[in-house]
CSV table of N, CA and C in Angstrom, one decimal:
chain,number,residue,atom,x,y,z
S,220,MET,N,-12.1,21.1,-22.7
S,220,MET,CA,-12.3,20.5,-21.4
S,220,MET,C,-11.6,19.1,-21.4
S,221,SER,N,-10.8,18.9,-20.4
S,221,SER,CA,-10.0,17.6,-20.3
S,221,SER,C,-11.0,16.5,-19.8
S,222,GLU,N,-10.7,15.3,-20.3
S,222,GLU,CA,-11.6,14.2,-19.9
S,222,GLU,C,-11.2,13.7,-18.5
S,223,ILE,N,-12.2,13.4,-17.8
S,223,ILE,CA,-12.1,12.9,-16.4
S,223,ILE,C,-11.8,11.4,-16.4
S,224,SER,N,-10.8,11.0,-15.7
S,224,SER,CA,-10.4,9.6,-15.6
S,224,SER,C,-11.5,8.7,-14.9
S,225,THR,N,-11.7,7.5,-15.4
S,225,THR,CA,-12.6,6.6,-14.7
S,225,THR,C,-12.0,5.8,-13.6
S,226,LYS,N,-10.7,5.9,-13.5
S,226,LYS,CA,-9.9,5.1,-12.5
S,226,LYS,C,-10.4,5.3,-11.1
S,227,PRO,N,-10.5,6.6,-10.6
S,227,PRO,CA,-10.9,6.7,-9.2
S,227,PRO,C,-12.3,6.2,-8.9
S,228,TYR,N,-13.2,6.3,-9.9
S,228,TYR,CA,-14.5,5.8,-9.7
S,228,TYR,C,-14.6,4.3,-9.7
S,229,MET,N,-13.7,3.7,-10.5
S,229,MET,CA,-13.6,2.2,-10.4
S,229,MET,C,-13.1,1.8,-9.1
S,230,LEU,N,-12.1,2.5,-8.6
S,230,LEU,CA,-11.5,2.1,-7.3
S,230,LEU,C,-12.5,2.2,-6.2
S,231,ARG,N,-13.3,3.2,-6.2
S,231,ARG,CA,-14.3,3.4,-5.1
S,231,ARG,C,-15.4,2.3,-5.3
S,232,ALA,N,-15.8,2.0,-6.6
S,232,ALA,CA,-16.8,1.0,-6.8
S,232,ALA,C,-16.4,-0.4,-6.4
S,233,ILE,N,-15.2,-0.8,-6.7
S,233,ILE,CA,-14.7,-2.1,-6.3
S,233,ILE,C,-14.5,-2.2,-4.8
S,234,TYR,N,-14.0,-1.1,-4.2
S,234,TYR,CA,-13.9,-1.0,-2.7
S,234,TYR,C,-15.3,-1.3,-2.1
S,235,GLU,N,-16.3,-0.6,-2.6
S,235,GLU,CA,-17.7,-0.7,-2.1
S,235,GLU,C,-18.2,-2.2,-2.3
S,236,TRP,N,-17.9,-2.7,-3.5
S,236,TRP,CA,-18.3,-4.1,-3.7
S,236,TRP,C,-17.7,-5.1,-2.7
S,237,CYS,N,-16.4,-4.9,-2.5
S,237,CYS,CA,-15.6,-5.8,-1.5
S,237,CYS,C,-16.3,-5.7,-0.2
S,238,THR,N,-16.5,-4.5,0.3
S,238,THR,CA,-17.0,-4.3,1.7
S,238,THR,C,-18.5,-4.9,1.8
S,239,ASP,N,-19.3,-4.6,0.8
S,239,ASP,CA,-20.7,-5.1,0.8
S,239,ASP,C,-20.7,-6.6,0.7
S,240,SER,N,-19.7,-7.2,0.1
S,240,SER,CA,-19.7,-8.7,-0.1
S,240,SER,C,-19.0,-9.4,1.1
S,241,GLY,N,-18.5,-8.6,2.0
S,241,GLY,CA,-17.8,-9.2,3.2
S,241,GLY,C,-16.3,-9.6,2.9
S,242,TYR,N,-15.8,-9.0,1.8
S,242,TYR,CA,-14.4,-9.3,1.4
S,242,TYR,C,-13.5,-8.2,1.9
S,243,THR,N,-12.2,-8.5,1.9
S,243,THR,CA,-11.1,-7.5,2.4
S,243,THR,C,-10.5,-6.9,1.2
S,244,PRO,N,-10.7,-5.6,1.0
S,244,PRO,CA,-10.1,-4.9,-0.2
S,244,PRO,C,-8.6,-4.6,0.0
S,245,TYR,N,-7.8,-4.9,-1.0
S,245,TYR,CA,-6.4,-4.7,-1.0
S,245,TYR,C,-6.0,-3.8,-2.1
S,246,LEU,N,-5.1,-2.9,-1.9
S,246,LEU,CA,-4.5,-2.1,-3.0
S,246,LEU,C,-3.1,-2.5,-3.3
S,247,ALA,N,-2.8,-2.7,-4.6
S,247,ALA,CA,-1.4,-2.9,-5.0
S,247,ALA,C,-0.9,-1.5,-5.5
S,248,VAL,N,0.2,-1.0,-5.0
S,248,VAL,CA,0.6,0.4,-5.3
S,248,VAL,C,2.1,0.4,-5.7
S,249,LYS,N,2.4,1.1,-6.8
S,249,LYS,CA,3.7,1.4,-7.3
S,249,LYS,C,4.3,2.5,-6.4
S,250,VAL,N,5.4,2.3,-5.7
S,250,VAL,CA,5.9,3.3,-4.8
S,250,VAL,C,6.9,4.2,-5.5
S,251,ASP,N,6.7,5.5,-5.4
S,251,ASP,CA,7.7,6.5,-5.9
S,251,ASP,C,7.8,7.6,-4.9
S,252,ALA,N,8.4,8.7,-5.3
S,252,ALA,CA,8.5,9.9,-4.4
S,252,ALA,C,7.2,10.5,-4.1
S,253,SER,N,6.1,10.3,-4.9
S,253,SER,CA,4.9,11.0,-4.6
S,253,SER,C,4.0,10.2,-3.6
S,254,THR,N,4.4,8.9,-3.2
S,254,THR,CA,3.7,8.2,-2.3
S,254,THR,C,4.3,8.3,-0.9
S,255,THR,N,3.4,8.2,0.1
S,255,THR,CA,3.8,8.3,1.5
S,255,THR,C,3.4,7.0,2.1
S,256,VAL,N,4.3,6.0,2.2
S,256,VAL,CA,4.0,4.7,2.8
S,256,VAL,C,5.2,4.3,3.6
S,257,PRO,N,5.1,3.3,4.5
S,257,PRO,CA,6.2,2.9,5.3
S,257,PRO,C,7.2,2.1,4.4
S,258,MET,N,8.4,2.7,4.1
S,258,MET,CA,9.3,2.2,3.2
S,258,MET,C,9.9,0.8,3.6
S,259,GLU,N,9.9,0.5,4.9
S,259,GLU,CA,10.4,-0.8,5.3
S,259,GLU,C,9.5,-2.0,4.8
S,260,TYR,N,8.3,-1.7,4.4
S,260,TYR,CA,7.4,-2.7,3.9
S,260,TYR,C,7.3,-2.8,2.3
S,261,VAL,N,8.1,-1.9,1.7
S,261,VAL,CA,8.1,-1.9,0.2
S,261,VAL,C,9.0,-3.0,-0.3
S,262,LYS,N,8.5,-3.7,-1.3
S,262,LYS,CA,9.3,-4.8,-1.9
S,262,LYS,C,9.3,-4.6,-3.4
S,263,LYS,N,10.5,-4.5,-4.0
S,263,LYS,CA,10.6,-4.3,-5.4
S,263,LYS,C,9.9,-3.0,-5.9
S,264,GLY,N,9.9,-2.0,-5.1
S,264,GLY,CA,9.2,-0.7,-5.5
S,264,GLY,C,7.7,-0.8,-5.5
S,265,GLU,N,7.1,-1.8,-4.8
S,265,GLU,CA,5.7,-2.0,-4.7
S,265,GLU,C,5.3,-2.3,-3.3
S,266,ILE,N,4.0,-2.0,-2.9
S,266,ILE,CA,3.5,-2.3,-1.6
S,266,ILE,C,2.0,-2.7,-1.8
S,267,VAL,N,1.6,-3.7,-1.0
S,267,VAL,CA,0.2,-4.1,-1.0
S,267,VAL,C,-0.4,-3.6,0.4
S,268,LEU,N,-1.5,-2.9,0.3
S,268,LEU,CA,-2.1,-2.3,1.5
S,268,LEU,C,-3.5,-2.9,1.7
S,269,ASN,N,-3.8,-3.2,2.9
S,269,ASN,CA,-5.2,-3.6,3.3
S,269,ASN,C,-5.9,-2.3,3.6
S,270,ILE,N,-7.0,-2.1,2.8
S,270,ILE,CA,-7.8,-0.8,3.0
S,270,ILE,C,-9.2,-1.1,3.6
S,271,SER,N,-9.3,-2.2,4.3
S,271,SER,CA,-10.6,-2.5,4.9
S,271,SER,C,-10.9,-1.5,6.0
S,272,PHE,N,-12.2,-1.5,6.4
S,272,PHE,CA,-12.6,-0.6,7.5
S,272,PHE,C,-11.9,-0.9,8.8
S,273,GLY,N,-11.7,-2.1,9.1
S,273,GLY,CA,-11.0,-2.5,10.3
S,273,GLY,C,-9.5,-2.2,10.3
S,274,ALA,N,-8.9,-2.1,9.1
S,274,ALA,CA,-7.4,-1.9,9.0
S,274,ALA,C,-7.1,-0.4,8.9
S,275,THR,N,-8.0,0.5,8.6
S,275,THR,CA,-7.7,1.9,8.3
S,275,THR,C,-8.5,2.8,9.2
S,276,SER,N,-8.1,4.0,9.3
S,276,SER,CA,-8.8,5.0,10.0
S,276,SER,C,-8.8,6.3,9.1
S,277,GLY,N,-10.0,6.9,9.0
S,277,GLY,CA,-10.1,8.1,8.2
S,277,GLY,C,-9.8,7.9,6.7
S,278,LEU,N,-10.3,6.7,6.1
S,278,LEU,CA,-10.1,6.5,4.7
S,278,LEU,C,-10.8,7.5,3.9
S,279,LYS,N,-10.1,8.1,3.0
S,279,LYS,CA,-10.7,9.1,2.0
S,279,LYS,C,-10.1,8.8,0.6
S,280,MET,N,-11.1,8.4,-0.3
S,280,MET,CA,-10.7,8.1,-1.6
S,280,MET,C,-11.3,9.2,-2.5
S,281,ASP,N,-10.5,10.1,-3.0
S,281,ASP,CA,-11.0,11.1,-3.9
S,281,ASP,C,-10.5,10.9,-5.3
S,282,ASN,N,-10.7,11.8,-6.2
S,282,ASN,CA,-10.3,11.6,-7.6
S,282,ASN,C,-8.8,11.7,-7.8
S,283,ASP,N,-8.1,12.3,-6.9
S,283,ASP,CA,-6.6,12.4,-7.0
S,283,ASP,C,-5.8,11.5,-6.2
S,284,SER,N,-6.3,11.1,-5.0
S,284,SER,CA,-5.5,10.4,-4.0
S,284,SER,C,-6.3,9.5,-3.1
S,285,ILE,N,-5.7,8.6,-2.4
S,285,ILE,CA,-6.2,7.8,-1.4
S,285,ILE,C,-5.4,8.1,-0.1
S,286,ARG,N,-6.1,8.5,0.9
S,286,ARG,CA,-5.4,8.8,2.2
S,286,ARG,C,-6.1,8.1,3.3
S,287,PHE,N,-5.3,7.7,4.3
S,287,PHE,CA,-5.8,7.0,5.5
S,287,PHE,C,-4.7,6.9,6.5
S,288,HIS,N,-5.0,6.5,7.7
S,288,HIS,CA,-4.1,6.1,8.7
S,288,HIS,C,-4.2,4.6,8.9
S,289,ALA,N,-3.1,3.9,9.1
S,289,ALA,CA,-3.0,2.5,9.4
S,289,ALA,C,-1.9,2.2,10.3
S,290,ARG,N,-2.0,1.0,11.0
S,290,ARG,CA,-1.0,0.6,11.9
S,290,ARG,C,0.0,-0.4,11.2
S,291,PHE,N,1.3,-0.1,11.4
S,291,PHE,CA,2.3,-1.0,10.9
S,291,PHE,C,3.2,-1.3,12.1
S,292,GLY,N,3.2,-2.6,12.5
S,292,GLY,CA,4.0,-2.9,13.6
S,292,GLY,C,3.6,-2.2,14.9
S,293,GLY,N,2.3,-2.0,15.0
S,293,GLY,CA,1.7,-1.3,16.2
S,293,GLY,C,1.8,0.2,16.2
S,294,VAL,N,2.4,0.8,15.1
S,294,VAL,CA,2.6,2.2,15.1
S,294,VAL,C,1.7,2.8,14.0
S,295,SER,N,0.9,3.8,14.4
S,295,SER,CA,0.0,4.5,13.4
S,295,SER,C,0.8,5.3,12.4
S,296,ARG,N,0.5,5.1,11.1
S,296,ARG,CA,1.2,5.8,10.1
S,296,ARG,C,0.2,6.4,9.1
S,297,GLU,N,0.6,7.6,8.6
S,297,GLU,CA,-0.3,8.3,7.6
S,297,GLU,C,0.1,7.8,6.2
S,298,ILE,N,-0.9,7.4,5.5
S,298,ILE,CA,-0.6,6.8,4.1
S,298,ILE,C,-1.2,7.8,3.1
S,299,TYR,N,-0.4,8.0,2.0
S,299,TYR,CA,-0.9,8.9,0.9
S,299,TYR,C,-0.5,8.2,-0.4
S,300,VAL,N,-1.5,7.9,-1.2
S,300,VAL,CA,-1.2,7.2,-2.4
S,300,VAL,C,-2.0,8.0,-3.6
S,301,PRO,N,-1.2,8.5,-4.5
S,301,PRO,CA,-1.9,9.1,-5.7
S,301,PRO,C,-2.6,8.0,-6.5
S,302,VAL,N,-3.8,8.3,-7.0
S,302,VAL,CA,-4.6,7.4,-7.7
S,302,VAL,C,-3.8,6.9,-8.9
S,303,ASN,N,-2.9,7.7,-9.5
S,303,ASN,CA,-2.1,7.3,-10.6
S,303,ASN,C,-1.2,6.1,-10.3
S,304,ASN,N,-0.8,6.0,-9.0
S,304,ASN,CA,0.2,4.9,-8.6
S,304,ASN,C,-0.5,3.6,-8.3
S,305,VAL,N,-1.8,3.5,-8.3
S,305,VAL,CA,-2.5,2.3,-7.9
S,305,VAL,C,-2.4,1.4,-9.1
S,306,MET,N,-1.9,0.2,-8.9
S,306,MET,CA,-1.8,-0.9,-9.9
S,306,MET,C,-3.0,-1.8,-9.9
S,307,ALA,N,-3.6,-2.0,-8.7
S,307,ALA,CA,-4.8,-2.9,-8.7
S,307,ALA,C,-5.5,-2.7,-7.4
S,308,ILE,N,-6.8,-3.1,-7.4
S,308,ILE,CA,-7.6,-3.2,-6.2
S,308,ILE,C,-8.3,-4.5,-6.4
S,309,TYR,N,-8.3,-5.3,-5.3
S,309,TYR,CA,-8.9,-6.7,-5.4
S,309,TYR,C,-9.3,-7.2,-4.0
S,310,ALA,N,-10.2,-8.2,-4.0
S,310,ALA,CA,-10.6,-8.8,-2.8
S,310,ALA,C,-9.6,-9.9,-2.4
S,311,ASN,N,-9.1,-9.8,-1.2
S,311,ASN,CA,-8.0,-10.7,-0.8
S,311,ASN,C,-8.5,-12.2,-0.8
S,312,GLU,N,-9.7,-12.4,-0.5
S,312,GLU,CA,-10.2,-13.8,-0.3
S,312,GLU,C,-10.3,-14.5,-1.6
S,313,ASN,N,-10.6,-13.8,-2.8
S,313,ASN,CA,-10.8,-14.5,-4.0
S,313,ASN,C,-10.0,-13.9,-5.2
S,314,GLY,N,-9.3,-12.8,-5.0
S,314,GLY,CA,-8.5,-12.2,-6.0
S,314,GLY,C,-9.3,-11.5,-7.1
S,315,GLN,N,-10.6,-11.4,-6.9
S,315,GLN,CA,-11.4,-10.6,-7.9
S,315,GLN,C,-11.2,-9.1,-7.7
S,316,GLY,N,-11.1,-8.4,-8.8
S,316,GLY,CA,-10.9,-7.0,-8.7
S,316,GLY,C,-10.5,-6.4,-10.1
S,317,MET,N,-9.7,-5.4,-10.1
S,317,MET,CA,-9.3,-4.8,-11.4
S,317,MET,C,-7.9,-4.3,-11.3
S,318,ALA,N,-7.1,-4.5,-12.4
S,318,ALA,CA,-5.8,-4.0,-12.5
S,318,ALA,C,-5.7,-2.8,-13.4
S,319,PHE,N,-4.7,-1.9,-13.1
S,319,PHE,CA,-4.5,-0.7,-13.9
S,319,PHE,C,-3.0,-0.5,-14.2
S,320,GLU,N,-2.7,0.2,-15.2
S,320,GLU,CA,-1.4,0.6,-15.5
S,320,GLU,C,-1.0,1.8,-14.6
S,321,PRO,N,0.0,1.8,-13.8
S,321,PRO,CA,0.4,3.0,-13.0
S,321,PRO,C,0.9,4.1,-14.0
S,322,GLN,N,0.5,5.3,-13.7
S,322,GLN,CA,0.9,6.5,-14.4
S,322,GLN,C,1.7,7.3,-13.5
S,323,LEU,N,3.0,7.0,-13.4
S,323,LEU,CA,3.8,7.6,-12.4
S,323,LEU,C,4.2,9.0,-12.8
S,324,GLY,N,4.5,9.9,-11.8
S,324,GLY,CA,5.0,11.2,-12.0
S,324,GLY,C,4.0,12.3,-12.3
S,325,PHE,N,2.7,12.0,-12.2
S,325,PHE,CA,1.7,13.0,-12.5
S,325,PHE,C,1.2,13.7,-11.3
S,326,ALA,N,1.3,13.1,-10.1
S,326,ALA,CA,0.8,13.8,-8.9
S,326,ALA,C,1.9,13.9,-7.9
S,327,GLU,N,1.7,15.0,-7.1
S,327,GLU,CA,2.7,15.2,-6.0
S,327,GLU,C,1.9,15.2,-4.7
S,328,PRO,N,2.5,14.8,-3.6
S,328,PRO,CA,1.7,14.8,-2.3
S,328,PRO,C,1.4,16.2,-1.9
S,329,PRO,N,0.4,16.4,-1.1
S,329,PRO,CA,0.0,17.8,-0.7
S,329,PRO,C,1.0,18.4,0.2
S,330,ALA,N,1.2,19.7,0.1
S,330,ALA,CA,2.2,20.4,1.0
S,330,ALA,C,1.6,20.4,2.3
S,331,ASP,N,2.3,20.0,3.3
S,331,ASP,CA,1.8,20.0,4.7
S,331,ASP,C,2.6,21.1,5.5
S,332,GLU,N,1.9,22.1,6.0
S,332,GLU,CA,2.6,23.2,6.7
S,332,GLU,C,3.3,22.7,7.9
S,333,GLU,N,2.7,21.7,8.6
S,333,GLU,CA,3.3,21.3,9.9
S,333,GLU,C,4.6,20.6,9.7
S,334,THR,N,4.8,19.7,8.7
S,334,THR,CA,6.0,19.0,8.5
S,334,THR,C,6.6,19.4,7.2
S,335,SER,N,7.9,19.7,7.2
S,335,SER,CA,8.6,20.1,6.0
S,335,SER,C,9.7,19.1,5.6
S,336,ALA,N,9.5,17.9,6.1
S,336,ALA,CA,10.5,16.9,5.8
S,336,ALA,C,10.4,16.4,4.4
S,337,PRO,N,11.5,16.2,3.7
S,337,PRO,CA,11.4,15.7,2.3
S,337,PRO,C,10.8,14.3,2.2
S,338,ALA,N,10.2,14.1,1.1
S,338,ALA,CA,9.6,12.8,0.9
S,338,ALA,C,10.6,11.7,0.7
S,339,PRO,N,10.4,10.5,1.2
S,339,PRO,CA,11.4,9.4,1.1
S,339,PRO,C,11.6,9.1,-0.4
S,340,VAL,N,12.8,8.7,-0.7
S,340,VAL,CA,13.2,8.4,-2.1
S,340,VAL,C,13.8,7.0,-2.1
S,341,LEU,N,13.4,6.2,-3.1
S,341,LEU,CA,14.0,4.9,-3.3
S,341,LEU,C,15.4,5.1,-3.9
S,342,ALA,N,16.4,4.4,-3.4
S,342,ALA,CA,17.7,4.4,-3.9
S,342,ALA,C,18.3,3.0,-3.9
S,343,ALA,N,19.2,2.7,-4.8
S,343,ALA,CA,19.9,1.4,-4.8
S,343,ALA,C,20.9,1.4,-3.7
S,344,VAL,N,21.0,0.2,-3.1
S,344,VAL,CA,22.0,0.0,-2.0
S,344,VAL,C,23.2,-0.7,-2.6
S,345,PRO,N,24.4,-0.1,-2.3
S,345,PRO,CA,25.6,-0.8,-2.9
S,345,PRO,C,25.8,-2.1,-2.3
S,346,ALA,N,26.4,-3.0,-3.1
S,346,ALA,CA,26.7,-4.4,-2.6
S,346,ALA,C,27.8,-4.3,-1.5
S,347,PRO,N,27.8,-5.1,-0.5
S,347,PRO,CA,28.8,-5.1,0.5
S,347,PRO,C,30.2,-5.5,0.0
S,348,ALA,N,31.2,-4.9,0.6
S,348,ALA,CA,32.6,-5.2,0.1
S,348,ALA,C,33.0,-6.6,0.5
S,349,GLN,N,33.8,-7.3,-0.4
S,349,GLN,CA,34.1,-8.7,-0.2
S,349,GLN,C,35.4,-8.8,0.6
S,350,GLU,N,35.6,-8.0,1.7
S,350,GLU,CA,36.8,-8.0,2.5
S,350,GLU,C,36.9,-9.3,3.3
S,351,ALA,N,35.8,-9.6,4.0
S,351,ALA,CA,35.8,-10.8,4.9
S,351,ALA,C,35.2,-12.0,4.1
S,352,LYS,N,35.7,-13.2,4.4
S,352,LYS,CA,35.2,-14.3,3.7
S,352,LYS,C,34.0,-14.9,4.4
S,353,THR,N,33.7,-14.5,5.6
S,353,THR,CA,32.5,-15.0,6.3
S,353,THR,C,31.3,-14.3,5.8
S,354,GLU,N,30.2,-15.0,5.6
S,354,GLU,CA,29.0,-14.4,5.1
S,354,GLU,C,28.0,-14.4,6.2
S,355,ALA,N,27.2,-13.3,6.3
S,355,ALA,CA,26.2,-13.2,7.2
S,355,ALA,C,25.0,-14.0,6.7
S,356,PRO,N,24.2,-14.6,7.6
S,356,PRO,CA,23.0,-15.3,7.1
S,356,PRO,C,22.1,-14.3,6.4
S,357,SER,N,21.5,-14.7,5.3
S,357,SER,CA,20.6,-13.8,4.6
S,357,SER,C,19.2,-14.3,4.8
S,358,ALA,N,18.2,-13.4,4.7
S,358,ALA,CA,16.8,-13.7,4.8
S,358,ALA,C,16.4,-14.5,3.5
S,359,PRO,N,15.5,-15.4,3.6
S,359,PRO,CA,15.1,-16.1,2.4
S,359,PRO,C,14.5,-15.2,1.4
S,360,ASP,N,14.7,-15.4,0.1
S,360,ASP,CA,14.2,-14.5,-0.9
S,360,ASP,C,12.8,-15.0,-1.3
S,361,ASP,N,11.8,-14.5,-0.6
S,361,ASP,CA,10.4,-15.0,-0.9
S,361,ASP,C,9.5,-13.8,-1.4
S,362,ASP,N,10.1,-12.9,-2.2
S,362,ASP,CA,9.4,-11.8,-2.7
S,362,ASP,C,8.3,-12.2,-3.6
S,363,THR,N,8.4,-13.4,-4.3
S,363,THR,CA,7.4,-13.8,-5.2
S,363,THR,C,6.3,-14.7,-4.6
S,364,ASP,N,6.5,-15.2,-3.4
S,364,ASP,CA,5.5,-16.0,-2.7
S,364,ASP,C,4.4,-15.1,-2.2
S,365,PRO,N,3.1,-15.7,-2.2
S,365,PRO,CA,2.0,-14.9,-1.7
S,365,PRO,C,2.1,-14.9,-0.2
S,366,PRO,N,1.5,-13.9,0.4
S,366,PRO,CA,1.6,-13.8,1.9
S,366,PRO,C,1.0,-15.1,2.5
S,367,LYS,N,1.6,-15.5,3.6
S,367,LYS,CA,1.1,-16.7,4.3
S,367,LYS,C,-0.2,-16.3,5.1
S,368,LYS,N,-1.1,-17.2,5.1
S,368,LYS,CA,-2.4,-17.0,5.8
S,368,LYS,C,-2.3,-17.9,7.0
S,369,GLY,N,-2.3,-17.3,8.2
S,369,GLY,CA,-2.2,-18.0,9.4
S,369,GLY,C,-3.6,-18.1,10.1
S,370,GLY,N,-3.6,-18.7,11.2
S,370,GLY,CA,-4.8,-18.9,12.0
S,370,GLY,C,-5.1,-17.6,12.7
S,371,ARG,N,-5.9,-17.7,13.7
S,371,ARG,CA,-6.3,-16.5,14.5
S,371,ARG,C,-5.1,-16.1,15.3
S,372,PRO,N,-4.9,-14.8,15.5
S,372,PRO,CA,-3.8,-14.3,16.4
S,372,PRO,C,-4.0,-14.8,17.8
S,373,THR,N,-2.9,-15.1,18.5
S,373,THR,CA,-3.0,-15.5,19.9
S,373,THR,C,-2.2,-14.6,20.8
S,374,LEU,N,-2.6,-14.5,22.0
S,374,LEU,CA,-1.9,-13.7,23.0
S,374,LEU,C,-1.2,-14.6,23.9
S,375,THR,N,0.1,-14.5,24.1
S,375,THR,CA,0.9,-15.3,25.0
S,375,THR,C,1.2,-14.5,26.2
S,376,ARG,N,0.8,-15.0,27.4
S,376,ARG,CA,1.1,-14.3,28.7
S,376,ARG,C,2.5,-14.8,29.2
S,377,ILE,N,3.4,-13.8,29.4
S,377,ILE,CA,4.7,-14.1,29.9
S,377,ILE,C,4.8,-13.6,31.3
S,378,LYS,N,5.2,-14.5,32.3
S,378,LYS,CA,5.2,-14.1,33.7
S,378,LYS,C,6.6,-13.8,34.1
């Protein structure tokens, strides 16, 4: 009999502790071909996801995967994360939680009969050719900075 991993149980326990304590649970995930996440939000092969009750719909955390729907840029997206790809779960407010070693390549996303589109794959982007001497302005490289915490969202009325 193979030994059952404690990782999914720890993920559910820390999620429950976060919500009971009034904290916002976040997942740090290593992205590969077995994950289904919005690739435009992936940085350095990783993504951080807010899995709080208010940020997700239909959250299901089982022994093999974490699934839910969440809005990214106002568009609802289906998220699928194998438990093996989870690097950490923590409370956003104080950083308390647990980190794990990702065990990539052990789980595959479930086959969906409705959609037969291939899973997104990370690939290196070739450097632009040095034909023109003018450089386009680049976005600041702030991959290592923590996310900025702003005030309350505001609604601006435009007439």
